[in-house]
């Protein structure tokens, strides 16, 4: 576990706009169910998927670096639904592209030591191997 409960609550409470890397177009996928829950709790969602123009009624972008500057400036959390081996590249892209980034959340089963170290060096909170929906429900 990357954070204790008080840290997780602070991370969730600080986030307002969440870029979801790996959000699926398929409504039956876990990324869609979890993201729909998070959106229902008042978070603004920005889909990141290189194979979609729109997901969940929102414009989708192919990568974090493809976000227009005004959109990128509003993102304060990145939620990752990609394999662990992709996490270092996602973290690198997030750190380079999102000037007001506060946290990175890697979903259940997703963790990478190099990604964790890079985020921490940049002063960005990182949670790995935890489901944001499960944690939010437990704390709110």
Short mmCIF file of N, CA, C and O in Angstrom, two decimals:
data_model
loop_
_atom_site.label_atom_id
_atom_site.label_comp_id
_atom_site.label_asym_id
_atom_site.label_seq_id
_atom_site.Cartn_x
_atom_site.Cartn_y
_atom_site.Cartn_z
N UNK A 1 0.83 -1.18 0.00
CA UNK A 1 0.00 0.00 0.00
C UNK A 1 0.87 1.24 0.00
O UNK A 1 1.82 1.32 0.74
N UNK A 2 0.49 2.16 -0.84
CA UNK A 2 1.29 3.34 -1.07
C UNK A 2 1.01 4.46 -0.07
O UNK A 2 1.88 5.22 0.27
N UNK A 3 -0.22 4.57 0.39
CA UNK A 3 -0.62 5.66 1.28
C UNK A 3 -1.49 5.13 2.41
O UNK A 3 -2.21 4.17 2.23
N UNK A 4 -1.49 5.81 3.54
CA UNK A 4 -2.44 5.45 4.57
C UNK A 4 -3.75 6.18 4.31
O UNK A 4 -3.83 7.06 3.46
N UNK A 5 -4.81 5.82 5.03
CA UNK A 5 -6.14 6.33 4.73
C UNK A 5 -6.24 7.85 4.77
O UNK A 5 -6.90 8.44 3.92
N UNK A 6 -5.61 8.49 5.73
CA UNK A 6 -5.72 9.95 5.78
C UNK A 6 -5.11 10.57 4.55
O UNK A 6 -5.66 11.54 4.01
N UNK A 7 -4.01 10.04 4.07
CA UNK A 7 -3.40 10.55 2.84
C UNK A 7 -4.29 10.33 1.63
O UNK A 7 -4.41 11.20 0.78
N UNK A 8 -4.93 9.18 1.56
CA UNK A 8 -5.83 8.88 0.45
C UNK A 8 -7.02 9.84 0.46
O UNK A 8 -7.41 10.37 -0.57
N UNK A 9 -7.58 10.08 1.62
CA UNK A 9 -8.71 11.02 1.71
C UNK A 9 -8.30 12.41 1.27
O UNK A 9 -9.03 13.07 0.53
N UNK A 10 -7.14 12.86 1.68
CA UNK A 10 -6.65 14.18 1.27
C UNK A 10 -6.46 14.24 -0.24
O UNK A 10 -6.79 15.25 -0.87
N UNK A 11 -5.92 13.19 -0.82
CA UNK A 11 -5.72 13.14 -2.27
C UNK A 11 -7.06 13.20 -2.99
O UNK A 11 -7.24 13.97 -3.94
N UNK A 12 -8.02 12.41 -2.54
CA UNK A 12 -9.35 12.41 -3.16
C UNK A 12 -10.05 13.74 -2.98
O UNK A 12 -10.70 14.24 -3.91
N UNK A 13 -9.94 14.34 -1.82
CA UNK A 13 -10.60 15.62 -1.55
C UNK A 13 -9.96 16.77 -2.35
O UNK A 13 -10.65 17.73 -2.69
N UNK A 14 -8.68 16.68 -2.64
CA UNK A 14 -7.99 17.74 -3.38
C UNK A 14 -8.27 17.69 -4.88
O UNK A 14 -8.15 18.71 -5.56
N UNK A 15 -8.63 16.53 -5.39
CA UNK A 15 -8.85 16.38 -6.83
C UNK A 15 -10.20 16.94 -7.25
O UNK A 15 -11.20 16.79 -6.54
N UNK A 16 -10.24 17.57 -8.40
CA UNK A 16 -11.48 18.08 -9.00
C UNK A 16 -11.61 17.61 -10.44
O UNK A 16 -12.69 17.27 -10.88
N UNK A 17 -10.49 17.64 -11.18
CA UNK A 17 -10.49 17.28 -12.60
C UNK A 17 -9.52 16.11 -12.79
O UNK A 17 -8.33 16.23 -12.49
N UNK A 18 -10.05 14.98 -13.27
CA UNK A 18 -9.27 13.75 -13.37
C UNK A 18 -9.16 13.33 -14.83
O UNK A 18 -10.17 13.06 -15.48
N UNK A 19 -7.95 13.26 -15.33
CA UNK A 19 -7.69 12.69 -16.65
C UNK A 19 -7.57 11.17 -16.47
O UNK A 19 -6.78 10.71 -15.63
N UNK A 20 -8.36 10.41 -17.20
CA UNK A 20 -8.39 8.96 -17.04
C UNK A 20 -7.68 8.32 -18.23
O UNK A 20 -8.21 8.26 -19.34
N UNK A 21 -6.45 7.87 -17.98
CA UNK A 21 -5.63 7.26 -19.03
C UNK A 21 -6.02 5.79 -19.16
O UNK A 21 -5.95 5.04 -18.20
N UNK A 22 -6.45 5.42 -20.38
CA UNK A 22 -6.86 4.05 -20.62
C UNK A 22 -8.35 3.83 -20.42
O UNK A 22 -8.80 2.70 -20.30
N UNK A 23 -9.13 4.91 -20.39
CA UNK A 23 -10.58 4.78 -20.27
C UNK A 23 -11.11 4.10 -21.54
O UNK A 23 -10.87 4.57 -22.65
N UNK A 24 -11.81 3.01 -21.35
CA UNK A 24 -12.28 2.20 -22.47
C UNK A 24 -13.56 2.76 -23.09
O UNK A 24 -14.39 3.35 -22.41
N UNK A 25 -13.72 2.51 -24.39
CA UNK A 25 -14.97 2.83 -25.09
C UNK A 25 -16.04 1.81 -24.74
O UNK A 25 -17.22 2.06 -24.90
N UNK A 26 -15.63 0.65 -24.26
CA UNK A 26 -16.54 -0.46 -23.97
C UNK A 26 -17.20 -0.27 -22.60
O UNK A 26 -16.53 -0.31 -21.57
N UNK A 27 -18.52 -0.07 -22.55
CA UNK A 27 -19.20 0.17 -21.27
C UNK A 27 -19.11 -0.98 -20.29
O UNK A 27 -19.35 -0.79 -19.09
N UNK A 28 -18.77 -2.18 -20.74
CA UNK A 28 -18.69 -3.33 -19.82
C UNK A 28 -17.35 -3.42 -19.10
O UNK A 28 -17.19 -4.23 -18.19
N UNK A 29 -16.40 -2.58 -19.47
CA UNK A 29 -15.06 -2.64 -18.87
C UNK A 29 -15.01 -1.95 -17.51
O UNK A 29 -15.75 -1.00 -17.24
N UNK A 30 -14.12 -2.43 -16.66
CA UNK A 30 -13.96 -1.88 -15.32
C UNK A 30 -13.64 -0.39 -15.36
O UNK A 30 -14.16 0.37 -14.53
N UNK A 31 -12.82 0.05 -16.29
CA UNK A 31 -12.47 1.47 -16.34
C UNK A 31 -13.71 2.35 -16.51
O UNK A 31 -13.78 3.44 -15.94
N UNK A 32 -14.69 1.87 -17.25
CA UNK A 32 -15.92 2.64 -17.45
C UNK A 32 -16.76 2.67 -16.17
O UNK A 32 -17.29 3.71 -15.78
N UNK A 33 -16.90 1.53 -15.53
CA UNK A 33 -17.70 1.46 -14.30
C UNK A 33 -17.09 2.34 -13.20
O UNK A 33 -17.79 3.12 -12.55
N UNK A 34 -15.79 2.23 -13.02
CA UNK A 34 -15.11 3.02 -11.99
C UNK A 34 -15.19 4.51 -12.32
O UNK A 34 -15.49 5.34 -11.46
N UNK A 35 -14.97 4.86 -13.58
CA UNK A 35 -15.00 6.26 -13.98
C UNK A 35 -16.41 6.84 -13.87
O UNK A 35 -16.58 7.99 -13.45
N UNK A 36 -17.42 6.06 -14.23
CA UNK A 36 -18.81 6.52 -14.08
C UNK A 36 -19.11 6.81 -12.61
O UNK A 36 -19.78 7.81 -12.28
N UNK A 37 -18.63 5.96 -11.72
CA UNK A 37 -18.83 6.20 -10.29
C UNK A 37 -18.16 7.51 -9.87
O UNK A 37 -18.77 8.35 -9.21
N UNK A 38 -16.90 7.67 -10.25
CA UNK A 38 -16.14 8.86 -9.85
C UNK A 38 -16.83 10.12 -10.38
O UNK A 38 -16.96 11.12 -9.69
N UNK A 39 -17.28 10.05 -11.64
CA UNK A 39 -17.98 11.20 -12.22
C UNK A 39 -19.27 11.49 -11.43
O UNK A 39 -19.60 12.66 -11.18
N UNK A 40 -19.96 10.45 -11.01
CA UNK A 40 -21.21 10.63 -10.25
C UNK A 40 -20.96 11.28 -8.88
O UNK A 40 -21.88 11.81 -8.27
N UNK A 41 -19.72 11.24 -8.44
CA UNK A 41 -19.36 11.84 -7.15
C UNK A 41 -18.90 13.29 -7.29
O UNK A 41 -18.43 13.90 -6.32
N UNK A 42 -19.02 13.85 -8.50
CA UNK A 42 -18.73 15.27 -8.69
C UNK A 42 -17.40 15.60 -9.33
O UNK A 42 -17.10 16.77 -9.55
N UNK A 43 -16.59 14.59 -9.63
CA UNK A 43 -15.32 14.85 -10.30
C UNK A 43 -15.56 15.07 -11.78
O UNK A 43 -16.42 14.43 -12.39
N UNK A 44 -14.81 15.98 -12.38
CA UNK A 44 -14.85 16.16 -13.83
C UNK A 44 -13.87 15.16 -14.45
O UNK A 44 -12.74 15.02 -13.98
N UNK A 45 -14.29 14.50 -15.50
CA UNK A 45 -13.51 13.45 -16.14
C UNK A 45 -13.05 13.90 -17.52
O UNK A 45 -13.84 14.45 -18.30
N UNK A 46 -11.79 13.62 -17.83
CA UNK A 46 -11.25 13.86 -19.17
C UNK A 46 -10.69 12.52 -19.67
O UNK A 46 -9.70 12.02 -19.15
N UNK A 47 -11.36 11.92 -20.67
CA UNK A 47 -10.91 10.62 -21.19
C UNK A 47 -9.61 10.74 -22.00
O UNK A 47 -9.47 11.66 -22.82
N UNK A 48 -8.70 9.79 -21.76
CA UNK A 48 -7.46 9.69 -22.53
C UNK A 48 -7.44 8.30 -23.15
O UNK A 48 -7.31 7.30 -22.45
N UNK A 49 -7.58 8.26 -24.49
CA UNK A 49 -7.60 7.00 -25.22
C UNK A 49 -7.28 7.31 -26.67
O UNK A 49 -8.03 8.04 -27.33
N UNK A 50 -6.18 6.76 -27.20
CA UNK A 50 -5.78 7.09 -28.57
C UNK A 50 -6.69 6.52 -29.65
O UNK A 50 -6.56 6.89 -30.81
N UNK A 51 -7.65 5.68 -29.28
CA UNK A 51 -8.53 5.07 -30.29
C UNK A 51 -9.94 5.64 -30.27
O UNK A 51 -10.82 5.11 -30.95
N UNK A 52 -10.17 6.70 -29.51
CA UNK A 52 -11.53 7.23 -29.39
C UNK A 52 -11.54 8.75 -29.52
O UNK A 52 -10.61 9.42 -29.08
N UNK A 53 -12.61 9.26 -30.11
CA UNK A 53 -12.82 10.71 -30.18
C UNK A 53 -13.70 11.20 -29.03
O UNK A 53 -13.63 12.35 -28.64
N UNK A 54 -14.55 10.28 -28.53
CA UNK A 54 -15.47 10.62 -27.46
C UNK A 54 -15.74 9.38 -26.62
O UNK A 54 -15.89 8.28 -27.16
N UNK A 55 -15.78 9.55 -25.32
CA UNK A 55 -16.13 8.48 -24.40
C UNK A 55 -17.00 9.09 -23.30
O UNK A 55 -16.68 10.16 -22.77
N UNK A 56 -18.09 8.41 -22.98
CA UNK A 56 -19.00 8.86 -21.92
C UNK A 56 -19.51 10.28 -22.18
O UNK A 56 -19.69 11.07 -21.26
N UNK A 57 -19.69 10.61 -23.46
CA UNK A 57 -20.20 11.93 -23.81
C UNK A 57 -19.20 13.05 -23.68
O UNK A 57 -19.55 14.22 -23.78
N UNK A 58 -17.94 12.71 -23.48
CA UNK A 58 -16.89 13.72 -23.32
C UNK A 58 -15.83 13.54 -24.41
O UNK A 58 -15.53 12.43 -24.81
N UNK A 59 -15.26 14.65 -24.85
CA UNK A 59 -14.19 14.59 -25.83
C UNK A 59 -13.03 13.78 -25.25
O UNK A 59 -12.62 14.00 -24.12
N UNK A 60 -12.52 12.85 -26.05
CA UNK A 60 -11.36 12.05 -25.64
C UNK A 60 -10.12 12.56 -26.36
O UNK A 60 -10.19 13.04 -27.50
N UNK A 61 -8.99 12.44 -25.69
CA UNK A 61 -7.71 12.87 -26.25
C UNK A 61 -6.78 11.67 -26.35
O UNK A 61 -6.86 10.76 -25.52
N UNK A 62 -5.88 11.65 -27.33
CA UNK A 62 -5.02 10.47 -27.52
C UNK A 62 -3.95 10.29 -26.44
O UNK A 62 -3.49 9.18 -26.21
N UNK A 63 -3.57 11.37 -25.77
CA UNK A 63 -2.54 11.29 -24.73
C UNK A 63 -2.64 12.52 -23.85
O UNK A 63 -3.31 13.50 -24.20
N UNK A 64 -1.96 12.49 -22.73
CA UNK A 64 -1.93 13.67 -21.86
C UNK A 64 -1.25 14.84 -22.55
O UNK A 64 -1.67 15.98 -22.41
N UNK A 65 -0.21 14.56 -23.32
CA UNK A 65 0.51 15.64 -24.01
C UNK A 65 -0.32 16.26 -25.13
O UNK A 65 -0.01 17.35 -25.59
N UNK A 66 -1.40 15.59 -25.55
CA UNK A 66 -2.28 16.12 -26.60
C UNK A 66 -3.36 17.06 -26.04
O UNK A 66 -4.10 17.67 -26.81
N UNK A 67 -3.45 17.18 -24.73
CA UNK A 67 -4.45 18.07 -24.14
C UNK A 67 -4.13 19.51 -24.49
O UNK A 67 -2.98 19.94 -24.37
N UNK A 68 -5.13 20.29 -24.88
CA UNK A 68 -4.90 21.73 -25.06
C UNK A 68 -4.42 22.34 -23.74
O UNK A 68 -4.81 21.87 -22.66
N UNK A 69 -3.62 23.38 -23.81
CA UNK A 69 -3.02 23.98 -22.61
C UNK A 69 -4.08 24.35 -21.57
O UNK A 69 -3.87 24.11 -20.37
N UNK A 70 -5.20 24.90 -21.99
CA UNK A 70 -6.23 25.31 -21.03
C UNK A 70 -6.84 24.10 -20.31
O UNK A 70 -7.18 24.18 -19.13
N UNK A 71 -6.96 22.99 -20.99
CA UNK A 71 -7.48 21.76 -20.38
C UNK A 71 -6.42 21.16 -19.47
O UNK A 71 -6.70 20.79 -18.32
N UNK A 72 -5.20 21.07 -19.96
CA UNK A 72 -4.10 20.49 -19.18
C UNK A 72 -3.91 21.24 -17.86
O UNK A 72 -3.62 20.62 -16.83
N UNK A 73 -4.10 22.54 -17.87
CA UNK A 73 -3.91 23.35 -16.67
C UNK A 73 -4.95 23.04 -15.59
O UNK A 73 -4.72 23.29 -14.41
N UNK A 74 -6.10 22.46 -15.98
CA UNK A 74 -7.15 22.16 -15.02
C UNK A 74 -7.02 20.78 -14.40
O UNK A 74 -7.62 20.50 -13.36
N UNK A 75 -6.24 19.91 -15.00
CA UNK A 75 -6.11 18.54 -14.50
C UNK A 75 -5.27 18.53 -13.23
O UNK A 75 -4.14 19.01 -13.22
N UNK A 76 -5.83 17.97 -12.16
CA UNK A 76 -5.05 17.86 -10.93
C UNK A 76 -4.79 16.41 -10.52
O UNK A 76 -3.99 16.16 -9.63
N UNK A 77 -5.45 15.45 -11.19
CA UNK A 77 -5.18 14.04 -10.93
C UNK A 77 -5.20 13.27 -12.25
O UNK A 77 -5.98 13.59 -13.14
N UNK A 78 -4.35 12.26 -12.33
CA UNK A 78 -4.37 11.30 -13.43
C UNK A 78 -4.70 9.94 -12.83
O UNK A 78 -4.05 9.51 -11.88
N UNK A 79 -5.75 9.30 -13.36
CA UNK A 79 -6.12 7.95 -12.94
C UNK A 79 -5.74 7.02 -14.08
O UNK A 79 -6.13 7.24 -15.23
N UNK A 80 -4.97 5.97 -13.76
CA UNK A 80 -4.37 5.13 -14.80
C UNK A 80 -4.98 3.73 -14.83
O UNK A 80 -4.95 3.01 -13.83
N UNK A 81 -5.48 3.38 -16.00
CA UNK A 81 -5.97 2.03 -16.31
C UNK A 81 -5.12 1.47 -17.46
O UNK A 81 -5.61 1.24 -18.55
N UNK A 82 -3.85 1.30 -17.23
CA UNK A 82 -2.92 0.74 -18.21
C UNK A 82 -2.05 -0.27 -17.48
O UNK A 82 -1.91 -0.20 -16.26
N UNK A 83 -1.42 -1.18 -18.21
CA UNK A 83 -0.56 -2.17 -17.54
C UNK A 83 0.60 -1.50 -16.79
O UNK A 83 1.04 -0.40 -17.15
N UNK A 84 1.08 -2.18 -15.78
CA UNK A 84 2.18 -1.64 -14.96
C UNK A 84 3.37 -1.21 -15.79
O UNK A 84 3.99 -0.18 -15.49
N UNK A 85 3.70 -1.95 -16.83
CA UNK A 85 4.88 -1.60 -17.62
C UNK A 85 4.70 -0.27 -18.38
O UNK A 85 5.67 0.34 -18.81
N UNK A 86 3.46 0.20 -18.54
CA UNK A 86 3.21 1.50 -19.17
C UNK A 86 3.25 2.67 -18.19
O UNK A 86 3.29 3.82 -18.59
N UNK A 87 3.22 2.37 -16.90
CA UNK A 87 3.11 3.42 -15.89
C UNK A 87 4.26 4.44 -15.93
O UNK A 87 3.99 5.64 -15.85
N UNK A 88 5.52 4.04 -16.09
CA UNK A 88 6.58 5.06 -16.14
C UNK A 88 6.36 6.07 -17.27
O UNK A 88 6.56 7.28 -17.07
N UNK A 89 5.94 5.63 -18.43
CA UNK A 89 5.70 6.55 -19.55
C UNK A 89 4.52 7.46 -19.27
O UNK A 89 4.56 8.66 -19.61
N UNK A 90 3.48 6.94 -18.65
CA UNK A 90 2.31 7.76 -18.31
C UNK A 90 2.72 8.83 -17.29
O UNK A 90 2.37 10.00 -17.43
N UNK A 91 3.48 8.44 -16.29
CA UNK A 91 3.93 9.39 -15.27
C UNK A 91 4.82 10.46 -15.90
O UNK A 91 4.64 11.67 -15.64
N UNK A 92 5.72 10.06 -16.77
CA UNK A 92 6.60 11.02 -17.45
C UNK A 92 5.78 12.02 -18.26
O UNK A 92 6.01 13.23 -18.20
N UNK A 93 4.80 11.52 -19.01
CA UNK A 93 3.92 12.37 -19.82
C UNK A 93 3.12 13.32 -18.92
O UNK A 93 2.99 14.51 -19.20
N UNK A 94 2.60 12.79 -17.82
CA UNK A 94 1.82 13.62 -16.89
C UNK A 94 2.67 14.73 -16.29
O UNK A 94 2.24 15.90 -16.26
N UNK A 95 3.85 14.39 -15.85
CA UNK A 95 4.72 15.39 -15.22
C UNK A 95 5.12 16.48 -16.21
O UNK A 95 5.25 17.65 -15.84
N UNK A 96 5.31 16.11 -17.48
CA UNK A 96 5.71 17.07 -18.50
C UNK A 96 4.54 17.90 -19.04
O UNK A 96 4.75 19.01 -19.52
N UNK A 97 3.32 17.38 -18.95
CA UNK A 97 2.19 17.99 -19.65
C UNK A 97 1.18 18.70 -18.76
O UNK A 97 0.38 19.49 -19.27
N UNK A 98 1.18 18.41 -17.48
CA UNK A 98 0.13 18.90 -16.60
C UNK A 98 0.71 19.81 -15.51
O UNK A 98 1.20 19.33 -14.49
N UNK A 99 0.67 21.11 -15.71
CA UNK A 99 1.37 22.03 -14.80
C UNK A 99 0.81 22.07 -13.37
O UNK A 99 1.53 22.46 -12.46
N UNK A 100 -0.44 21.68 -13.17
CA UNK A 100 -1.05 21.75 -11.84
C UNK A 100 -1.37 20.38 -11.27
O UNK A 100 -2.21 20.24 -10.38
N UNK A 101 -0.66 19.38 -11.74
CA UNK A 101 -0.87 18.00 -11.30
C UNK A 101 -0.52 17.86 -9.81
O UNK A 101 0.54 18.28 -9.37
N UNK A 102 -1.47 17.26 -9.07
CA UNK A 102 -1.25 17.02 -7.64
C UNK A 102 -1.03 15.55 -7.34
O UNK A 102 -0.34 15.21 -6.39
N UNK A 103 -1.68 14.67 -8.14
CA UNK A 103 -1.59 13.25 -7.81
C UNK A 103 -1.78 12.37 -9.04
O UNK A 103 -2.38 12.77 -10.03
N UNK A 104 -1.25 11.16 -8.90
CA UNK A 104 -1.40 10.11 -9.90
C UNK A 104 -1.94 8.89 -9.16
O UNK A 104 -1.42 8.52 -8.10
N UNK A 105 -2.98 8.29 -9.73
CA UNK A 105 -3.61 7.12 -9.13
C UNK A 105 -3.49 5.96 -10.10
O UNK A 105 -4.03 6.03 -11.20
N UNK A 106 -2.78 4.92 -9.72
CA UNK A 106 -2.67 3.71 -10.53
C UNK A 106 -3.62 2.67 -9.93
O UNK A 106 -3.51 2.32 -8.76
N UNK A 107 -4.54 2.21 -10.75
CA UNK A 107 -5.60 1.33 -10.30
C UNK A 107 -5.09 -0.01 -9.76
O UNK A 107 -3.91 -0.33 -9.89
N UNK A 108 -6.00 -0.77 -9.20
CA UNK A 108 -5.68 -2.07 -8.61
C UNK A 108 -4.90 -2.94 -9.59
O UNK A 108 -5.27 -3.07 -10.75
N UNK A 109 -3.79 -3.47 -9.12
CA UNK A 109 -2.94 -4.32 -9.95
C UNK A 109 -1.90 -3.57 -10.75
O UNK A 109 -1.10 -4.18 -11.47
N UNK A 110 -1.88 -2.25 -10.65
CA UNK A 110 -0.94 -1.43 -11.42
C UNK A 110 0.03 -0.75 -10.47
O UNK A 110 -0.36 0.01 -9.59
N UNK A 111 1.31 -1.05 -10.65
CA UNK A 111 2.36 -0.45 -9.82
C UNK A 111 3.69 -0.57 -10.54
O UNK A 111 3.91 -1.52 -11.29
N UNK A 112 4.56 0.40 -10.30
CA UNK A 112 5.90 0.37 -10.90
C UNK A 112 6.80 1.27 -10.05
O UNK A 112 6.50 2.45 -9.85
N UNK A 113 7.89 0.71 -9.57
CA UNK A 113 8.79 1.44 -8.68
C UNK A 113 9.38 2.69 -9.34
O UNK A 113 9.47 3.74 -8.72
N UNK A 114 9.80 2.60 -10.60
CA UNK A 114 10.38 3.76 -11.29
C UNK A 114 9.36 4.89 -11.41
O UNK A 114 9.69 6.07 -11.27
N UNK A 115 8.10 4.54 -11.68
CA UNK A 115 7.04 5.55 -11.78
C UNK A 115 6.81 6.22 -10.43
O UNK A 115 6.67 7.44 -10.35
N UNK A 116 6.77 5.41 -9.38
CA UNK A 116 6.58 5.95 -8.04
C UNK A 116 7.71 6.93 -7.69
O UNK A 116 7.48 8.04 -7.22
N UNK A 117 8.93 6.52 -7.97
CA UNK A 117 10.08 7.37 -7.65
C UNK A 117 10.05 8.67 -8.45
O UNK A 117 10.34 9.74 -7.90
N UNK A 118 9.69 8.61 -9.71
CA UNK A 118 9.63 9.81 -10.55
C UNK A 118 8.57 10.78 -10.04
O UNK A 118 8.81 12.00 -9.96
N UNK A 119 7.41 10.26 -9.69
CA UNK A 119 6.35 11.13 -9.16
C UNK A 119 6.78 11.79 -7.86
O UNK A 119 6.61 13.00 -7.68
N UNK A 120 7.34 11.01 -6.99
CA UNK A 120 7.77 11.55 -5.69
C UNK A 120 8.86 12.60 -5.86
O UNK A 120 8.85 13.63 -5.17
N UNK A 121 9.81 12.35 -6.77
CA UNK A 121 10.87 13.35 -7.03
C UNK A 121 10.27 14.67 -7.49
O UNK A 121 10.79 15.74 -7.19
N UNK A 122 9.17 14.59 -8.22
CA UNK A 122 8.51 15.80 -8.74
C UNK A 122 7.55 16.42 -7.72
O UNK A 122 6.93 17.45 -8.00
N UNK A 123 7.41 15.80 -6.55
CA UNK A 123 6.52 16.33 -5.53
C UNK A 123 5.05 16.03 -5.78
O UNK A 123 4.18 16.71 -5.25
N UNK A 124 4.79 15.01 -6.57
CA UNK A 124 3.42 14.62 -6.90
C UNK A 124 3.08 13.36 -6.11
O UNK A 124 3.84 12.39 -6.11
N UNK A 125 1.93 13.38 -5.42
CA UNK A 125 1.48 12.19 -4.70
C UNK A 125 1.17 11.08 -5.69
O UNK A 125 0.68 11.34 -6.79
N UNK A 126 1.44 9.84 -5.29
CA UNK A 126 1.11 8.71 -6.14
C UNK A 126 0.53 7.60 -5.28
O UNK A 126 1.03 7.30 -4.19
N UNK A 127 -0.56 7.04 -5.75
CA UNK A 127 -1.20 5.88 -5.13
C UNK A 127 -1.14 4.77 -6.17
O UNK A 127 -1.48 4.99 -7.33
N UNK A 128 -0.69 3.60 -5.76
CA UNK A 128 -0.58 2.47 -6.69
C UNK A 128 -1.33 1.27 -6.14
O UNK A 128 -1.47 1.11 -4.93
N UNK A 129 -1.80 0.44 -7.06
CA UNK A 129 -2.41 -0.84 -6.72
C UNK A 129 -3.62 -0.69 -5.79
O UNK A 129 -3.80 -1.47 -4.87
N UNK A 130 -4.43 0.34 -6.04
CA UNK A 130 -5.65 0.56 -5.28
C UNK A 130 -6.73 1.07 -6.22
O UNK A 130 -6.45 1.85 -7.13
N UNK A 131 -7.95 0.66 -5.96
CA UNK A 131 -9.09 1.11 -6.77
C UNK A 131 -9.63 2.41 -6.21
O UNK A 131 -10.03 2.47 -5.04
N UNK A 132 -9.69 3.43 -7.03
CA UNK A 132 -10.17 4.73 -6.59
C UNK A 132 -11.63 4.67 -6.16
O UNK A 132 -12.04 5.34 -5.22
N UNK A 133 -12.43 3.84 -6.80
CA UNK A 133 -13.84 3.71 -6.43
C UNK A 133 -13.98 3.07 -5.05
O UNK A 133 -14.73 3.56 -4.20
N UNK A 134 -13.26 2.00 -4.83
CA UNK A 134 -13.31 1.31 -3.54
C UNK A 134 -12.86 2.25 -2.43
O UNK A 134 -13.49 2.35 -1.37
N UNK A 135 -11.75 2.95 -2.65
CA UNK A 135 -11.23 3.86 -1.63
C UNK A 135 -12.19 5.02 -1.38
O UNK A 135 -12.43 5.41 -0.23
N UNK A 136 -12.76 5.58 -2.43
CA UNK A 136 -13.70 6.69 -2.27
C UNK A 136 -14.93 6.24 -1.48
O UNK A 136 -15.36 6.93 -0.55
N UNK A 137 -15.48 5.09 -1.84
CA UNK A 137 -16.66 4.58 -1.12
C UNK A 137 -16.36 4.35 0.36
O UNK A 137 -17.19 4.61 1.23
N UNK A 138 -15.17 3.87 0.66
CA UNK A 138 -14.81 3.56 2.04
C UNK A 138 -14.62 4.84 2.88
O UNK A 138 -14.84 4.81 4.10
N UNK A 139 -14.23 5.92 2.25
CA UNK A 139 -13.89 7.13 2.98
C UNK A 139 -14.94 8.23 2.92
O UNK A 139 -14.85 9.22 3.64
N UNK A 140 -15.92 8.10 2.04
CA UNK A 140 -16.91 9.18 1.88
C UNK A 140 -18.32 8.69 2.12
O UNK A 140 -18.69 7.61 2.09
#
